[in-house]
Amino acid sequence: MSQGLKKGSTLQGGTYRIEETLGQGAFGITYLAVHLRLNKKIAIKEFFLCEFNTRNDDCIMVEGAAGSVFTDFRRKFRREAENLAKLRHPNIVNVSDIFDENGTTYYVMDFIEGTSLDGYIGAKGHLSEKEAIAAIIEIGKALEYMHSKRMLHLDIKPGNVMRDADGRYFLIDFGLSKQFSDVGNMEASTVIGAGTPGYAPIEQMTFRKDGTFPATLDVYALGATMYKMLTGKRPPEAAHILNEEFPKDELMRYGISVKTINSLEKAMMPNYKKRYQNVHDFLTDLEEGNNSTDNSMSYEEDEKTSYLADIEIEHQTEKPINSPTPQTDIQSETYATVAHEKKKRHWMRPVIASTILGILILLGWIIGRTFIGDDTESNTNEQIERIEMTASELFEKGEAANQRNDYSEAAEWYLKAAELGHAGAQCNLGWMYENGTGVTRDKNESVKWFKKAAGQGEMNAQFNLGVMYENGDGVPKDLNEARIWFGKAASKGHVMAKEKLQGYSLESGGYKM
C-alpha cells in the first residue's frame, strides 16, 4: 500500500497537482503530476523514509520527521537534488524545481513518456549487439558528462534508465549519487551505498575515499547493464565473476562478437585496477569494435578460424619435399573436418546440459507423484516449471511485475524464488508481508522471510529485522537483538543501519533515544 499523497493533492500553492504514485523506495516516493500553469506532465520526487515516516490523518503532512536520521538524510536529499539540477545533458533527466513543504523536501523533474530499459529488455527478451552498443554509448556519454562534473551515479542499471517513445535513453534515479571535490573528497558525509547486486562491483560495498575520483564504480555498472541488454538476464554478482570467471559462454550463445565480449569483460573486471579506468575508453573500444569490418565474427567463428590456421601450419610443416600430390584438396577436406568437429563439440555441451536437465525434471516429477501424492496436471506443470527456472529468473519475473505495479503477481514470483533460497526475493517478500503490499499484512510471516534472507547475509533484511526487534513488530521487543542485526547490516555498508548504531550505547546494551 502506497504511503504517498492522494490523487488530486496540490503542492506549491496549486502549481503542481498529483496524478498518481509511480513508485516508492526506502528513501522517497515518486509521483506523476501536472504543472497546472503550463499544462505539462512532470515527475515529482518526495523525500520519505519508509522505515521512519508516516502521514497524518489528512494524508498530507509527513510525520516522524523530528529525529536526527530524518534530518541528516533530508539534507543529503536536497543537496543531491541541487547537484542534479546543475547537470544539463540531453540524456539526463532535467530537474526544474526544489522546495520544502508538508514537513519534507521535493524536487521536480521532466516526465519521460516511455518505459524503463528493464521493461524494454523484458518485452524483447534481449537486444541485438548493434542496438545494445548504440544504447550503451548513449547512456555512457551521459555518464561521462556526469563524471566531468565530478559526480558518480552509483546505481546504473536497466531499472534506472528510461527509454522514450523516440528510442532515446535517459539516466534517472540519483538517490545514491555522490558529488566529489577536486581533491577526491565526497561532499556528503554519508558513505557510498552498496548499489544493486549484479550491477555493483565488489569494492563499492567497502569503498574508502583515497583522494581519487572512482569512475571505475560506474564503469562496472555500465558494463553489467550492457550484459543484461545482450542476454536478457541479470548479470552474475561480482563475487561470482571473481570466483568463476566472466561468463563468456553465455554471451557466445547469442553470437556476440569477440571484440564486444572482450570489452565487456574488461569493463566488469572484479579487480578495479584491471578495469577500464574511465567511461570514455570503454565507449571508444565499443565504437571501434562496432565499426570494424570483422566485427561480425562471433566467438565460435573466431575459434574455427584459429583451428584452421593451426591445421594450415601443421600441413605446411608436414608437407613432404617434392611431393607429387596436390595438397589443396587434402587441406580443404581437413579444414572442414576439424571445423565440423570443433563446432560439434561446442554445440554438444548445451545439448548434454539440456539432457541432464530433462532427467532432473523427470526425476522431480516422479518424486513429486510418489512421495507427495500430487497427481494433478496443474501441480505437476508447476513443479516442472519451478525446476526448469532458476531462483534468479523467478526473482526477475517478480521484479518485472513490481515495475508494472502488479504487486500480487510480484509476490507470487517472489514466493517461488524465496522458496528456492533467493535472498533478495526473501527480503522483498518480508517487506510485502510487513506492509501488506500484494499480500495480506502479516508481521509474523514478514519476520520469517526477513530471518531467512538475513541469515544469508542480505543487508536490507538484516536492517529490517533490526527495526522489527526494535519496535516489537512480529517479535518480542529486544533492543540487544536489534543492535546485533543493525551491526550486521552496517558491516555491509547499510547507511541507515550505521545511523541507527550511532544511537546505541554498548554499555547499556540498548538504544539511547
Coordinates of C-alpha atoms in Angstrom, one line a residue:
M1 CA 0.0 0.0 0.0
S2 CA 1.4 3.4 -1.0
Q3 CA 2.2 5.9 1.7
G4 CA 2.1 8.7 -0.7
L5 CA 0.0 11.8 -1.4
K6 CA -3.5 11.2 -2.6
K7 CA -4.5 11.8 -6.2
G8 CA -5.6 15.5 -6.6
S9 CA -3.3 16.8 -3.8
T10 CA -1.6 20.0 -4.8
L11 CA 1.8 21.5 -4.0
Q12 CA 3.4 24.9 -4.1
G13 CA 0.2 26.9 -3.8
G14 CA -1.6 24.9 -6.6
T15 CA 1.3 24.9 -9.0
Y16 CA 1.5 21.1 -9.1
R17 CA -1.3 18.5 -8.9
I18 CA -0.6 14.9 -8.0
E19 CA -2.0 12.4 -10.5
E20 CA -0.6 9.1 -9.3
T21 CA 2.2 7.4 -7.5
L22 CA 4.9 6.0 -9.8
G23 CA 7.0 4.2 -7.3
Q24 CA 8.2 4.1 -3.7
G25 CA 11.6 3.2 -2.3
A26 CA 13.4 3.3 1.0
F27 CA 14.2 7.0 0.7
G28 CA 11.4 8.5 -1.3
I29 CA 8.2 8.4 -3.3
T30 CA 7.9 9.4 -7.0
Y31 CA 4.7 10.9 -8.4
L32 CA 3.3 11.6 -11.8
A33 CA 2.0 15.2 -11.6
V34 CA 0.8 18.1 -13.7
H35 CA 2.3 21.6 -13.8
L36 CA -1.1 23.3 -13.9
R37 CA 0.0 26.7 -15.3
L38 CA 2.0 25.1 -18.1
N39 CA -0.4 22.1 -18.6
K40 CA 2.6 19.8 -18.7
K41 CA 3.2 16.4 -17.2
I42 CA 6.1 16.3 -14.7
A43 CA 7.5 13.9 -12.1
I44 CA 8.0 14.9 -8.5
K45 CA 10.1 13.0 -6.0
E46 CA 9.3 13.4 -2.3
F47 CA 11.8 12.6 0.5
F48 CA 10.1 9.9 2.7
L49 CA 11.9 7.3 4.8
C50 CA 9.5 4.3 4.7
E51 CA 11.0 2.9 7.9
F52 CA 10.5 6.2 9.8
N53 CA 7.8 8.3 8.3
T54 CA 4.0 8.2 8.3
R55 CA 1.2 10.5 7.0
N56 CA -1.1 12.4 9.3
D57 CA -4.9 11.7 9.2
D58 CA -5.3 14.1 6.2
C59 CA -2.6 12.1 4.3
I60 CA -0.6 15.3 3.7
M61 CA 1.9 16.1 6.4
V62 CA 4.9 13.8 6.9
E63 CA 5.2 12.7 10.5
G64 CA 8.2 11.2 12.2
A65 CA 10.5 14.0 10.8
A66 CA 12.0 15.2 14.1
G67 CA 14.8 12.7 14.5
S68 CA 18.4 13.3 13.5
V69 CA 18.3 10.4 11.0
F70 CA 15.5 12.0 9.0
T71 CA 17.1 15.5 9.3
D72 CA 20.5 14.2 8.0
F73 CA 19.1 12.2 5.1
R74 CA 16.8 15.0 4.2
R75 CA 19.7 17.4 4.0
K76 CA 21.5 14.9 1.8
F77 CA 18.4 14.5 -0.4
R78 CA 18.3 18.3 -1.0
R79 CA 22.0 18.6 -1.7
E80 CA 21.9 15.8 -4.3
A81 CA 18.8 17.4 -5.9
E82 CA 20.7 20.7 -6.1
N83 CA 23.7 18.9 -7.7
L84 CA 21.5 17.1 -10.1
A85 CA 19.8 20.4 -11.1
K86 CA 23.2 21.7 -12.2
L87 CA 23.5 18.9 -14.8
R88 CA 22.4 19.8 -18.4
H89 CA 22.6 16.9 -20.8
P90 CA 20.2 15.6 -23.4
N91 CA 20.3 12.1 -21.8
I92 CA 19.9 13.1 -18.1
V93 CA 16.5 13.9 -16.6
N94 CA 16.2 17.6 -16.0
V95 CA 15.5 19.0 -12.5
S96 CA 13.4 22.2 -12.7
D97 CA 12.4 22.9 -9.1
I98 CA 13.3 22.1 -5.5
F99 CA 11.1 23.1 -2.5
D100 CA 10.2 22.3 1.1
E101 CA 6.6 21.5 2.0
N102 CA 4.5 19.2 4.2
G103 CA 7.4 18.7 6.6
T104 CA 9.7 17.3 3.9
T105 CA 11.5 18.1 0.6
Y106 CA 10.5 17.7 -3.0
Y107 CA 12.2 18.1 -6.4
V108 CA 10.5 18.4 -9.8
M109 CA 11.8 16.6 -12.9
D110 CA 10.8 16.2 -16.5
F111 CA 8.4 13.3 -17.0
I112 CA 9.6 10.9 -19.7
E113 CA 6.9 9.2 -21.7
G114 CA 8.0 5.7 -22.3
T115 CA 9.3 2.6 -20.4
S116 CA 12.3 1.7 -18.4
L117 CA 15.2 0.0 -20.2
D118 CA 14.5 -3.0 -18.0
G119 CA 10.9 -3.2 -19.2
Y120 CA 12.1 -2.8 -22.8
I121 CA 14.6 -5.6 -22.5
G122 CA 11.9 -7.8 -20.9
A123 CA 9.5 -7.1 -23.8
K124 CA 12.1 -8.0 -26.4
G125 CA 13.9 -10.8 -24.5
H126 CA 17.3 -9.3 -25.3
L127 CA 18.7 -6.7 -27.6
S128 CA 20.9 -7.3 -30.6
E129 CA 24.6 -6.4 -30.3
K130 CA 24.2 -3.4 -32.6
E131 CA 21.2 -2.0 -30.7
A132 CA 22.9 -2.7 -27.3
I133 CA 26.1 -0.9 -28.3
A134 CA 24.2 2.1 -29.6
A135 CA 22.2 2.3 -26.4
I136 CA 25.1 1.9 -24.1
I137 CA 27.1 4.6 -25.9
E138 CA 24.1 7.0 -25.5
I139 CA 23.8 6.2 -21.8
G140 CA 27.6 6.1 -21.4
K141 CA 28.0 9.6 -22.8
A142 CA 25.6 11.0 -20.2
L143 CA 27.6 9.2 -17.5
E144 CA 30.8 10.5 -18.9
Y145 CA 29.3 14.1 -18.7
M146 CA 28.4 13.4 -15.1
H147 CA 31.9 12.3 -14.3
S148 CA 33.3 15.5 -15.9
K149 CA 31.3 17.4 -13.2
R150 CA 32.9 15.1 -10.5
M151 CA 29.6 13.3 -9.8
L152 CA 29.1 9.5 -9.6
H153 CA 25.7 7.9 -10.2
L154 CA 26.5 4.7 -8.2
D155 CA 23.3 2.8 -9.2
I156 CA 23.4 2.4 -13.0
K157 CA 21.1 -0.5 -14.0
P158 CA 18.3 -1.0 -16.6
G159 CA 15.7 0.0 -14.0
N160 CA 17.3 3.4 -13.6
V161 CA 17.4 4.2 -17.4
M162 CA 14.3 5.4 -19.2
R163 CA 13.6 4.9 -22.9
D164 CA 11.2 7.4 -24.5
A165 CA 8.8 6.8 -27.4
D166 CA 11.5 8.0 -29.9
G167 CA 14.0 5.5 -28.6
R168 CA 16.2 8.0 -26.6
Y169 CA 17.7 7.0 -23.3
F170 CA 17.8 9.0 -20.1
L171 CA 19.6 8.4 -16.8
I172 CA 17.2 8.7 -13.8
D173 CA 17.1 8.0 -10.0
F174 CA 20.1 9.7 -8.5
G175 CA 19.3 8.5 -5.0
L176 CA 22.8 7.1 -4.4
S177 CA 24.8 9.7 -6.4
K178 CA 27.8 11.4 -4.9
Q179 CA 29.4 14.7 -5.7
F180 CA 33.2 14.8 -5.3
S181 CA 35.5 17.7 -4.9
D182 CA 38.6 18.3 -7.0
V183 CA 40.8 16.6 -4.4
G184 CA 38.6 13.5 -4.2
N185 CA 36.5 14.2 -1.2
M186 CA 32.8 13.4 -1.1
E187 CA 30.6 16.4 -0.4
A188 CA 28.1 14.3 1.6
S189 CA 29.3 12.9 4.9
T190 CA 27.4 9.6 4.4
V191 CA 29.2 6.6 3.0
I192 CA 28.7 5.3 -0.6
G193 CA 25.7 3.0 -0.9
A194 CA 26.2 -0.7 -1.7
G195 CA 24.4 -0.4 -5.0
T196 CA 22.4 -3.2 -6.7
P197 CA 23.7 -6.8 -6.6
G198 CA 24.8 -7.9 -10.1
Y199 CA 25.5 -4.3 -11.1
A200 CA 27.8 -3.1 -8.3
P201 CA 31.5 -4.0 -8.2
I202 CA 32.9 -5.7 -5.1
E203 CA 34.7 -2.6 -3.9
Q204 CA 31.6 -0.4 -3.8
M205 CA 30.4 -2.0 -0.6
T206 CA 33.6 -1.3 1.3
F207 CA 34.7 1.9 -0.6
R208 CA 37.1 4.2 1.3
K209 CA 38.0 7.6 -0.2
D210 CA 41.6 7.8 -1.2
G211 CA 41.8 11.2 -2.9
T212 CA 40.8 9.9 -6.3
F213 CA 37.6 10.0 -8.3
P214 CA 36.5 6.3 -8.6
A215 CA 34.9 6.3 -12.0
T216 CA 35.5 2.6 -12.2
L217 CA 32.5 2.0 -9.9
D218 CA 30.2 3.4 -12.6
V219 CA 32.2 1.7 -15.4
Y220 CA 31.4 -1.7 -13.9
A221 CA 27.7 -1.0 -13.6
L222 CA 27.6 0.3 -17.2
G223 CA 29.2 -2.9 -18.4
A224 CA 26.7 -5.0 -16.3
T225 CA 23.8 -3.1 -17.8
M226 CA 25.1 -4.0 -21.3
Y227 CA 25.3 -7.6 -20.2
K228 CA 21.6 -7.5 -19.3
M229 CA 20.8 -6.0 -22.7
L230 CA 22.6 -8.7 -24.6
T231 CA 21.4 -11.7 -22.7
G232 CA 18.1 -10.5 -21.1
K233 CA 19.5 -12.0 -17.9
R234 CA 20.6 -10.3 -14.7
P235 CA 24.4 -10.3 -14.6
P236 CA 26.1 -12.5 -12.1
E237 CA 27.3 -10.8 -8.9
A238 CA 30.9 -9.5 -8.9
A239 CA 32.0 -12.1 -6.3
H240 CA 30.7 -14.9 -8.6
I241 CA 32.8 -13.5 -11.5
L242 CA 35.8 -13.3 -9.2
N243 CA 35.5 -17.0 -8.3
E244 CA 34.0 -18.4 -11.5
E245 CA 35.4 -16.1 -14.2
F246 CA 33.5 -13.9 -16.6
P247 CA 30.6 -15.8 -18.3
K248 CA 31.8 -15.6 -21.9
D249 CA 29.9 -18.8 -22.8
E250 CA 26.6 -17.0 -22.1
L251 CA 27.4 -14.2 -24.5
M252 CA 28.7 -16.7 -27.1
R253 CA 25.2 -18.3 -27.1
Y254 CA 23.9 -15.1 -28.6
G255 CA 26.6 -14.8 -31.2
I256 CA 28.2 -11.7 -29.7
S257 CA 31.5 -10.7 -31.4
V258 CA 34.9 -11.3 -29.9
K259 CA 35.6 -7.6 -29.6
T260 CA 32.5 -6.8 -27.7
I261 CA 32.9 -9.7 -25.3
N262 CA 36.5 -8.7 -24.6
S263 CA 35.4 -5.1 -24.0
L264 CA 32.6 -6.2 -21.7
E265 CA 34.9 -8.5 -19.8
K266 CA 37.3 -5.6 -19.2
A267 CA 34.5 -3.3 -18.0
M268 CA 33.4 -5.9 -15.5
M269 CA 36.8 -6.9 -14.1
P270 CA 36.5 -7.7 -10.4
N271 CA 39.9 -6.0 -9.8
Y272 CA 39.2 -2.3 -10.5
K273 CA 42.8 -1.7 -11.5
K274 CA 42.3 -4.1 -14.5
R275 CA 39.0 -2.4 -15.4
Y276 CA 38.6 0.5 -17.8
Q277 CA 39.6 3.5 -15.7
N278 CA 37.0 5.8 -17.3
V279 CA 33.8 5.6 -19.4
H280 CA 35.4 7.2 -22.4
D281 CA 37.9 4.3 -23.0
F282 CA 35.1 1.7 -22.7
L283 CA 32.9 3.5 -25.2
T284 CA 35.8 4.0 -27.6
D285 CA 36.6 0.3 -27.7
L286 CA 32.9 -0.5 -28.3
E287 CA 32.6 2.1 -31.1
E288 CA 35.8 0.9 -32.8
G289 CA 34.7 -2.8 -32.5
N290 CA 31.3 -1.9 -33.9
N291 CA 32.8 0.0 -36.8
S292 CA 35.5 -2.6 -37.7
T293 CA 35.0 -4.8 -40.8
D294 CA 35.4 -8.1 -39.0
N295 CA 33.1 -7.3 -36.1
S296 CA 30.5 -9.8 -37.3
M297 CA 32.8 -12.7 -36.4
S298 CA 31.4 -14.5 -33.4
Y299 CA 33.5 -16.4 -30.8
E300 CA 32.6 -19.7 -32.5
E301 CA 33.7 -18.4 -35.9
D302 CA 36.9 -16.9 -34.4
E303 CA 37.8 -20.2 -32.8
K304 CA 37.1 -22.0 -36.0
T305 CA 39.4 -19.6 -37.9
S306 CA 42.1 -20.2 -35.3
Y307 CA 41.8 -24.0 -35.7
L308 CA 42.0 -23.7 -39.5
A309 CA 45.1 -21.7 -39.1
D310 CA 46.7 -24.2 -36.8
I311 CA 45.9 -27.0 -39.3
E312 CA 47.4 -25.0 -42.1
I313 CA 50.6 -24.5 -40.2
E314 CA 50.6 -28.3 -39.4
H315 CA 50.3 -29.2 -43.0
Q316 CA 52.9 -26.8 -44.1
T317 CA 55.3 -28.4 -41.6
E318 CA 54.4 -32.0 -42.6
K319 CA 54.2 -31.5 -46.3
P320 CA 56.9 -33.7 -47.9
I321 CA 59.5 -32.1 -50.1
N322 CA 58.9 -32.6 -53.9
S323 CA 55.6 -34.3 -53.1
P324 CA 53.8 -35.0 -56.4
T325 CA 50.3 -35.0 -54.7
P326 CA 48.4 -31.7 -54.8
Q327 CA 47.7 -30.5 -51.2
T328 CA 44.9 -28.1 -51.8
D329 CA 42.0 -30.6 -51.7
I330 CA 43.5 -32.6 -48.8
Q331 CA 43.9 -29.4 -46.8
S332 CA 40.3 -28.2 -47.6
E333 CA 38.9 -31.6 -46.5
T334 CA 41.0 -31.5 -43.3
Y335 CA 39.9 -27.9 -42.5
A336 CA 36.3 -28.8 -43.0
T337 CA 36.6 -31.9 -40.8
V338 CA 38.4 -30.0 -37.9
A339 CA 35.9 -27.2 -38.1
H340 CA 33.0 -29.6 -38.0
E341 CA 34.4 -31.5 -35.0
K342 CA 35.1 -28.2 -33.2
K343 CA 31.5 -27.0 -33.9
K344 CA 30.1 -30.3 -32.9
R345 CA 31.9 -30.3 -29.5
H346 CA 30.9 -26.7 -29.0
W347 CA 27.2 -27.3 -29.5
M348 CA 27.1 -30.7 -27.8
R349 CA 27.7 -29.0 -24.5
P350 CA 24.3 -27.3 -24.2
V351 CA 22.7 -30.5 -25.6
I352 CA 24.2 -32.6 -22.9
A353 CA 23.3 -30.0 -20.3
S354 CA 19.7 -29.9 -21.5
T355 CA 19.5 -33.7 -21.4
I356 CA 20.7 -33.7 -17.8
L357 CA 18.2 -31.0 -17.0
G358 CA 15.4 -33.1 -18.6
I359 CA 16.4 -36.1 -16.5
L360 CA 16.3 -33.9 -13.3
I361 CA 12.9 -32.6 -14.3
L362 CA 11.6 -36.1 -14.8
L363 CA 13.1 -37.2 -11.6
G364 CA 11.5 -34.3 -9.8
W365 CA 8.1 -35.2 -11.3
I366 CA 8.4 -38.8 -10.3
I367 CA 9.4 -37.9 -6.7
G368 CA 6.5 -35.4 -6.6
R369 CA 4.0 -38.0 -7.6
T370 CA 5.4 -40.8 -5.4
F371 CA 6.1 -39.1 -2.1
I372 CA 3.8 -36.0 -2.2
G373 CA 0.9 -37.8 -3.7
D374 CA 0.1 -34.9 -6.0
D375 CA -1.1 -36.3 -9.3
T376 CA -2.9 -33.3 -10.8
E377 CA -1.7 -32.0 -14.1
S378 CA -1.5 -28.3 -12.9
N379 CA 0.6 -29.1 -9.9
T380 CA 2.9 -31.3 -12.0
N381 CA 3.3 -28.4 -14.5
E382 CA 4.2 -26.0 -11.7
Q383 CA 6.8 -28.4 -10.3
I384 CA 8.4 -28.8 -13.8
E385 CA 8.3 -25.0 -14.3
R386 CA 10.0 -24.3 -11.0
I387 CA 12.7 -27.0 -11.6
E388 CA 13.3 -25.5 -15.1
M389 CA 13.6 -21.9 -13.8
T390 CA 16.4 -20.8 -11.6
A391 CA 15.7 -18.7 -8.5
S392 CA 17.2 -15.7 -10.2
E393 CA 14.9 -16.0 -13.2
L394 CA 11.8 -16.3 -10.8
F395 CA 13.1 -13.2 -8.9
E396 CA 13.5 -11.3 -12.2
K397 CA 9.8 -12.1 -13.1
G398 CA 8.9 -10.7 -9.7
E399 CA 10.9 -7.5 -10.3
A400 CA 9.3 -7.1 -13.7
A401 CA 5.8 -7.4 -12.1
N402 CA 6.8 -5.0 -9.4
Q403 CA 7.9 -2.5 -12.1
R404 CA 4.4 -2.7 -13.5
N405 CA 2.9 -2.1 -10.0
D406 CA 1.3 -5.6 -10.2
Y407 CA 2.2 -6.4 -6.6
S408 CA 0.1 -9.6 -6.3
E409 CA 1.9 -11.1 -9.2
A410 CA 5.2 -9.9 -7.9
A411 CA 4.5 -11.5 -4.6
E412 CA 3.7 -14.8 -6.3
W413 CA 7.1 -14.8 -8.2
Y414 CA 9.0 -13.7 -5.1
L415 CA 7.5 -16.5 -3.1
K416 CA 8.6 -19.1 -5.7
A417 CA 12.1 -17.6 -5.8
A418 CA 12.2 -17.3 -2.0
E419 CA 11.3 -21.0 -1.5
L420 CA 14.3 -21.8 -3.7
G421 CA 16.5 -19.8 -1.4
H422 CA 16.9 -16.5 -3.3
A423 CA 17.8 -14.0 -0.5
G424 CA 16.6 -10.9 -2.4
A425 CA 13.2 -12.5 -3.0
Q426 CA 13.0 -13.5 0.7
C427 CA 13.8 -9.9 1.7
N428 CA 11.2 -8.4 -0.8
L429 CA 8.6 -10.9 0.4
G430 CA 9.3 -9.9 4.0
W431 CA 8.8 -6.3 3.1
M432 CA 5.5 -7.1 1.3
Y433 CA 4.1 -9.0 4.3
E434 CA 5.2 -6.2 6.6
N435 CA 3.4 -3.5 4.6
G436 CA 0.5 -5.6 3.2
T437 CA 1.7 -4.9 -0.4
G438 CA 0.3 -7.6 -2.8
V439 CA -0.4 -9.9 0.2
T440 CA -2.4 -9.8 3.4
R441 CA -0.4 -8.0 6.0
D442 CA 1.3 -10.5 8.4
K443 CA 4.1 -9.4 10.7
N444 CA 5.0 -13.0 11.7
E445 CA 5.3 -14.0 8.1
S446 CA 7.4 -10.9 7.5
V447 CA 9.8 -11.8 10.3
K448 CA 10.1 -15.3 8.9
W449 CA 11.2 -14.2 5.5
F450 CA 13.5 -11.4 6.8
K451 CA 15.2 -14.0 9.0
K452 CA 15.8 -16.4 6.1
A453 CA 17.3 -13.6 4.0
A454 CA 19.2 -12.1 6.9
G455 CA 20.8 -15.5 7.6
Q456 CA 22.2 -15.4 4.0
G457 CA 23.8 -12.0 4.7
E458 CA 21.2 -9.9 2.9
M459 CA 21.8 -6.5 4.5
N460 CA 18.4 -4.9 3.8
A461 CA 16.8 -7.9 5.5
Q462 CA 19.2 -7.6 8.4
F463 CA 18.3 -3.9 8.8
N464 CA 14.6 -4.5 8.6
L465 CA 14.9 -7.3 11.1
G466 CA 16.7 -4.9 13.5
V467 CA 13.8 -2.4 13.1
M468 CA 11.2 -5.1 13.9
Y469 CA 13.1 -6.2 17.0
E470 CA 13.5 -2.5 18.0
N471 CA 9.7 -1.9 17.6
G472 CA 8.5 -5.3 18.7
D473 CA 6.7 -5.9 15.4
G474 CA 6.1 -9.7 14.8
V475 CA 8.7 -10.5 17.5
P476 CA 9.1 -9.6 21.2
K477 CA 10.8 -6.2 21.6
D478 CA 14.6 -6.8 22.1
L479 CA 17.0 -3.9 21.7
N480 CA 20.0 -6.1 22.1
E481 CA 18.9 -8.3 19.2
A482 CA 18.1 -5.1 17.2
R483 CA 21.6 -3.8 17.8
I484 CA 23.1 -7.2 16.6
W485 CA 21.1 -7.0 13.3
F486 CA 21.9 -3.4 12.8
G487 CA 25.5 -4.2 13.3
K488 CA 25.4 -7.0 10.7
A489 CA 23.8 -4.6 8.2
A490 CA 26.2 -1.8 9.0
S491 CA 29.2 -4.0 8.5
K492 CA 28.0 -4.5 4.9
G493 CA 27.7 -0.8 4.3
H494 CA 24.0 -0.2 5.0
V495 CA 23.8 3.6 5.6
M496 CA 20.6 3.7 7.8
A497 CA 21.9 0.8 9.9
K498 CA 25.1 2.8 10.6
E499 CA 22.9 5.8 11.6
K500 CA 21.0 3.6 13.9
L501 CA 24.1 2.2 15.6
Q502 CA 25.3 5.8 16.4
G503 CA 22.4 6.0 18.9
Y504 CA 23.3 2.7 20.6
S505 CA 25.2 2.5 23.8
L506 CA 27.3 -0.6 24.2
E507 CA 27.5 -0.1 28.0
S508 CA 23.7 -0.2 28.5
G509 CA 23.1 -2.6 25.6
G510 CA 20.2 -0.6 24.5
Y511 CA 19.1 2.3 22.3
K512 CA 19.8 5.8 23.6
M513 CA 16.9 8.0 22.4

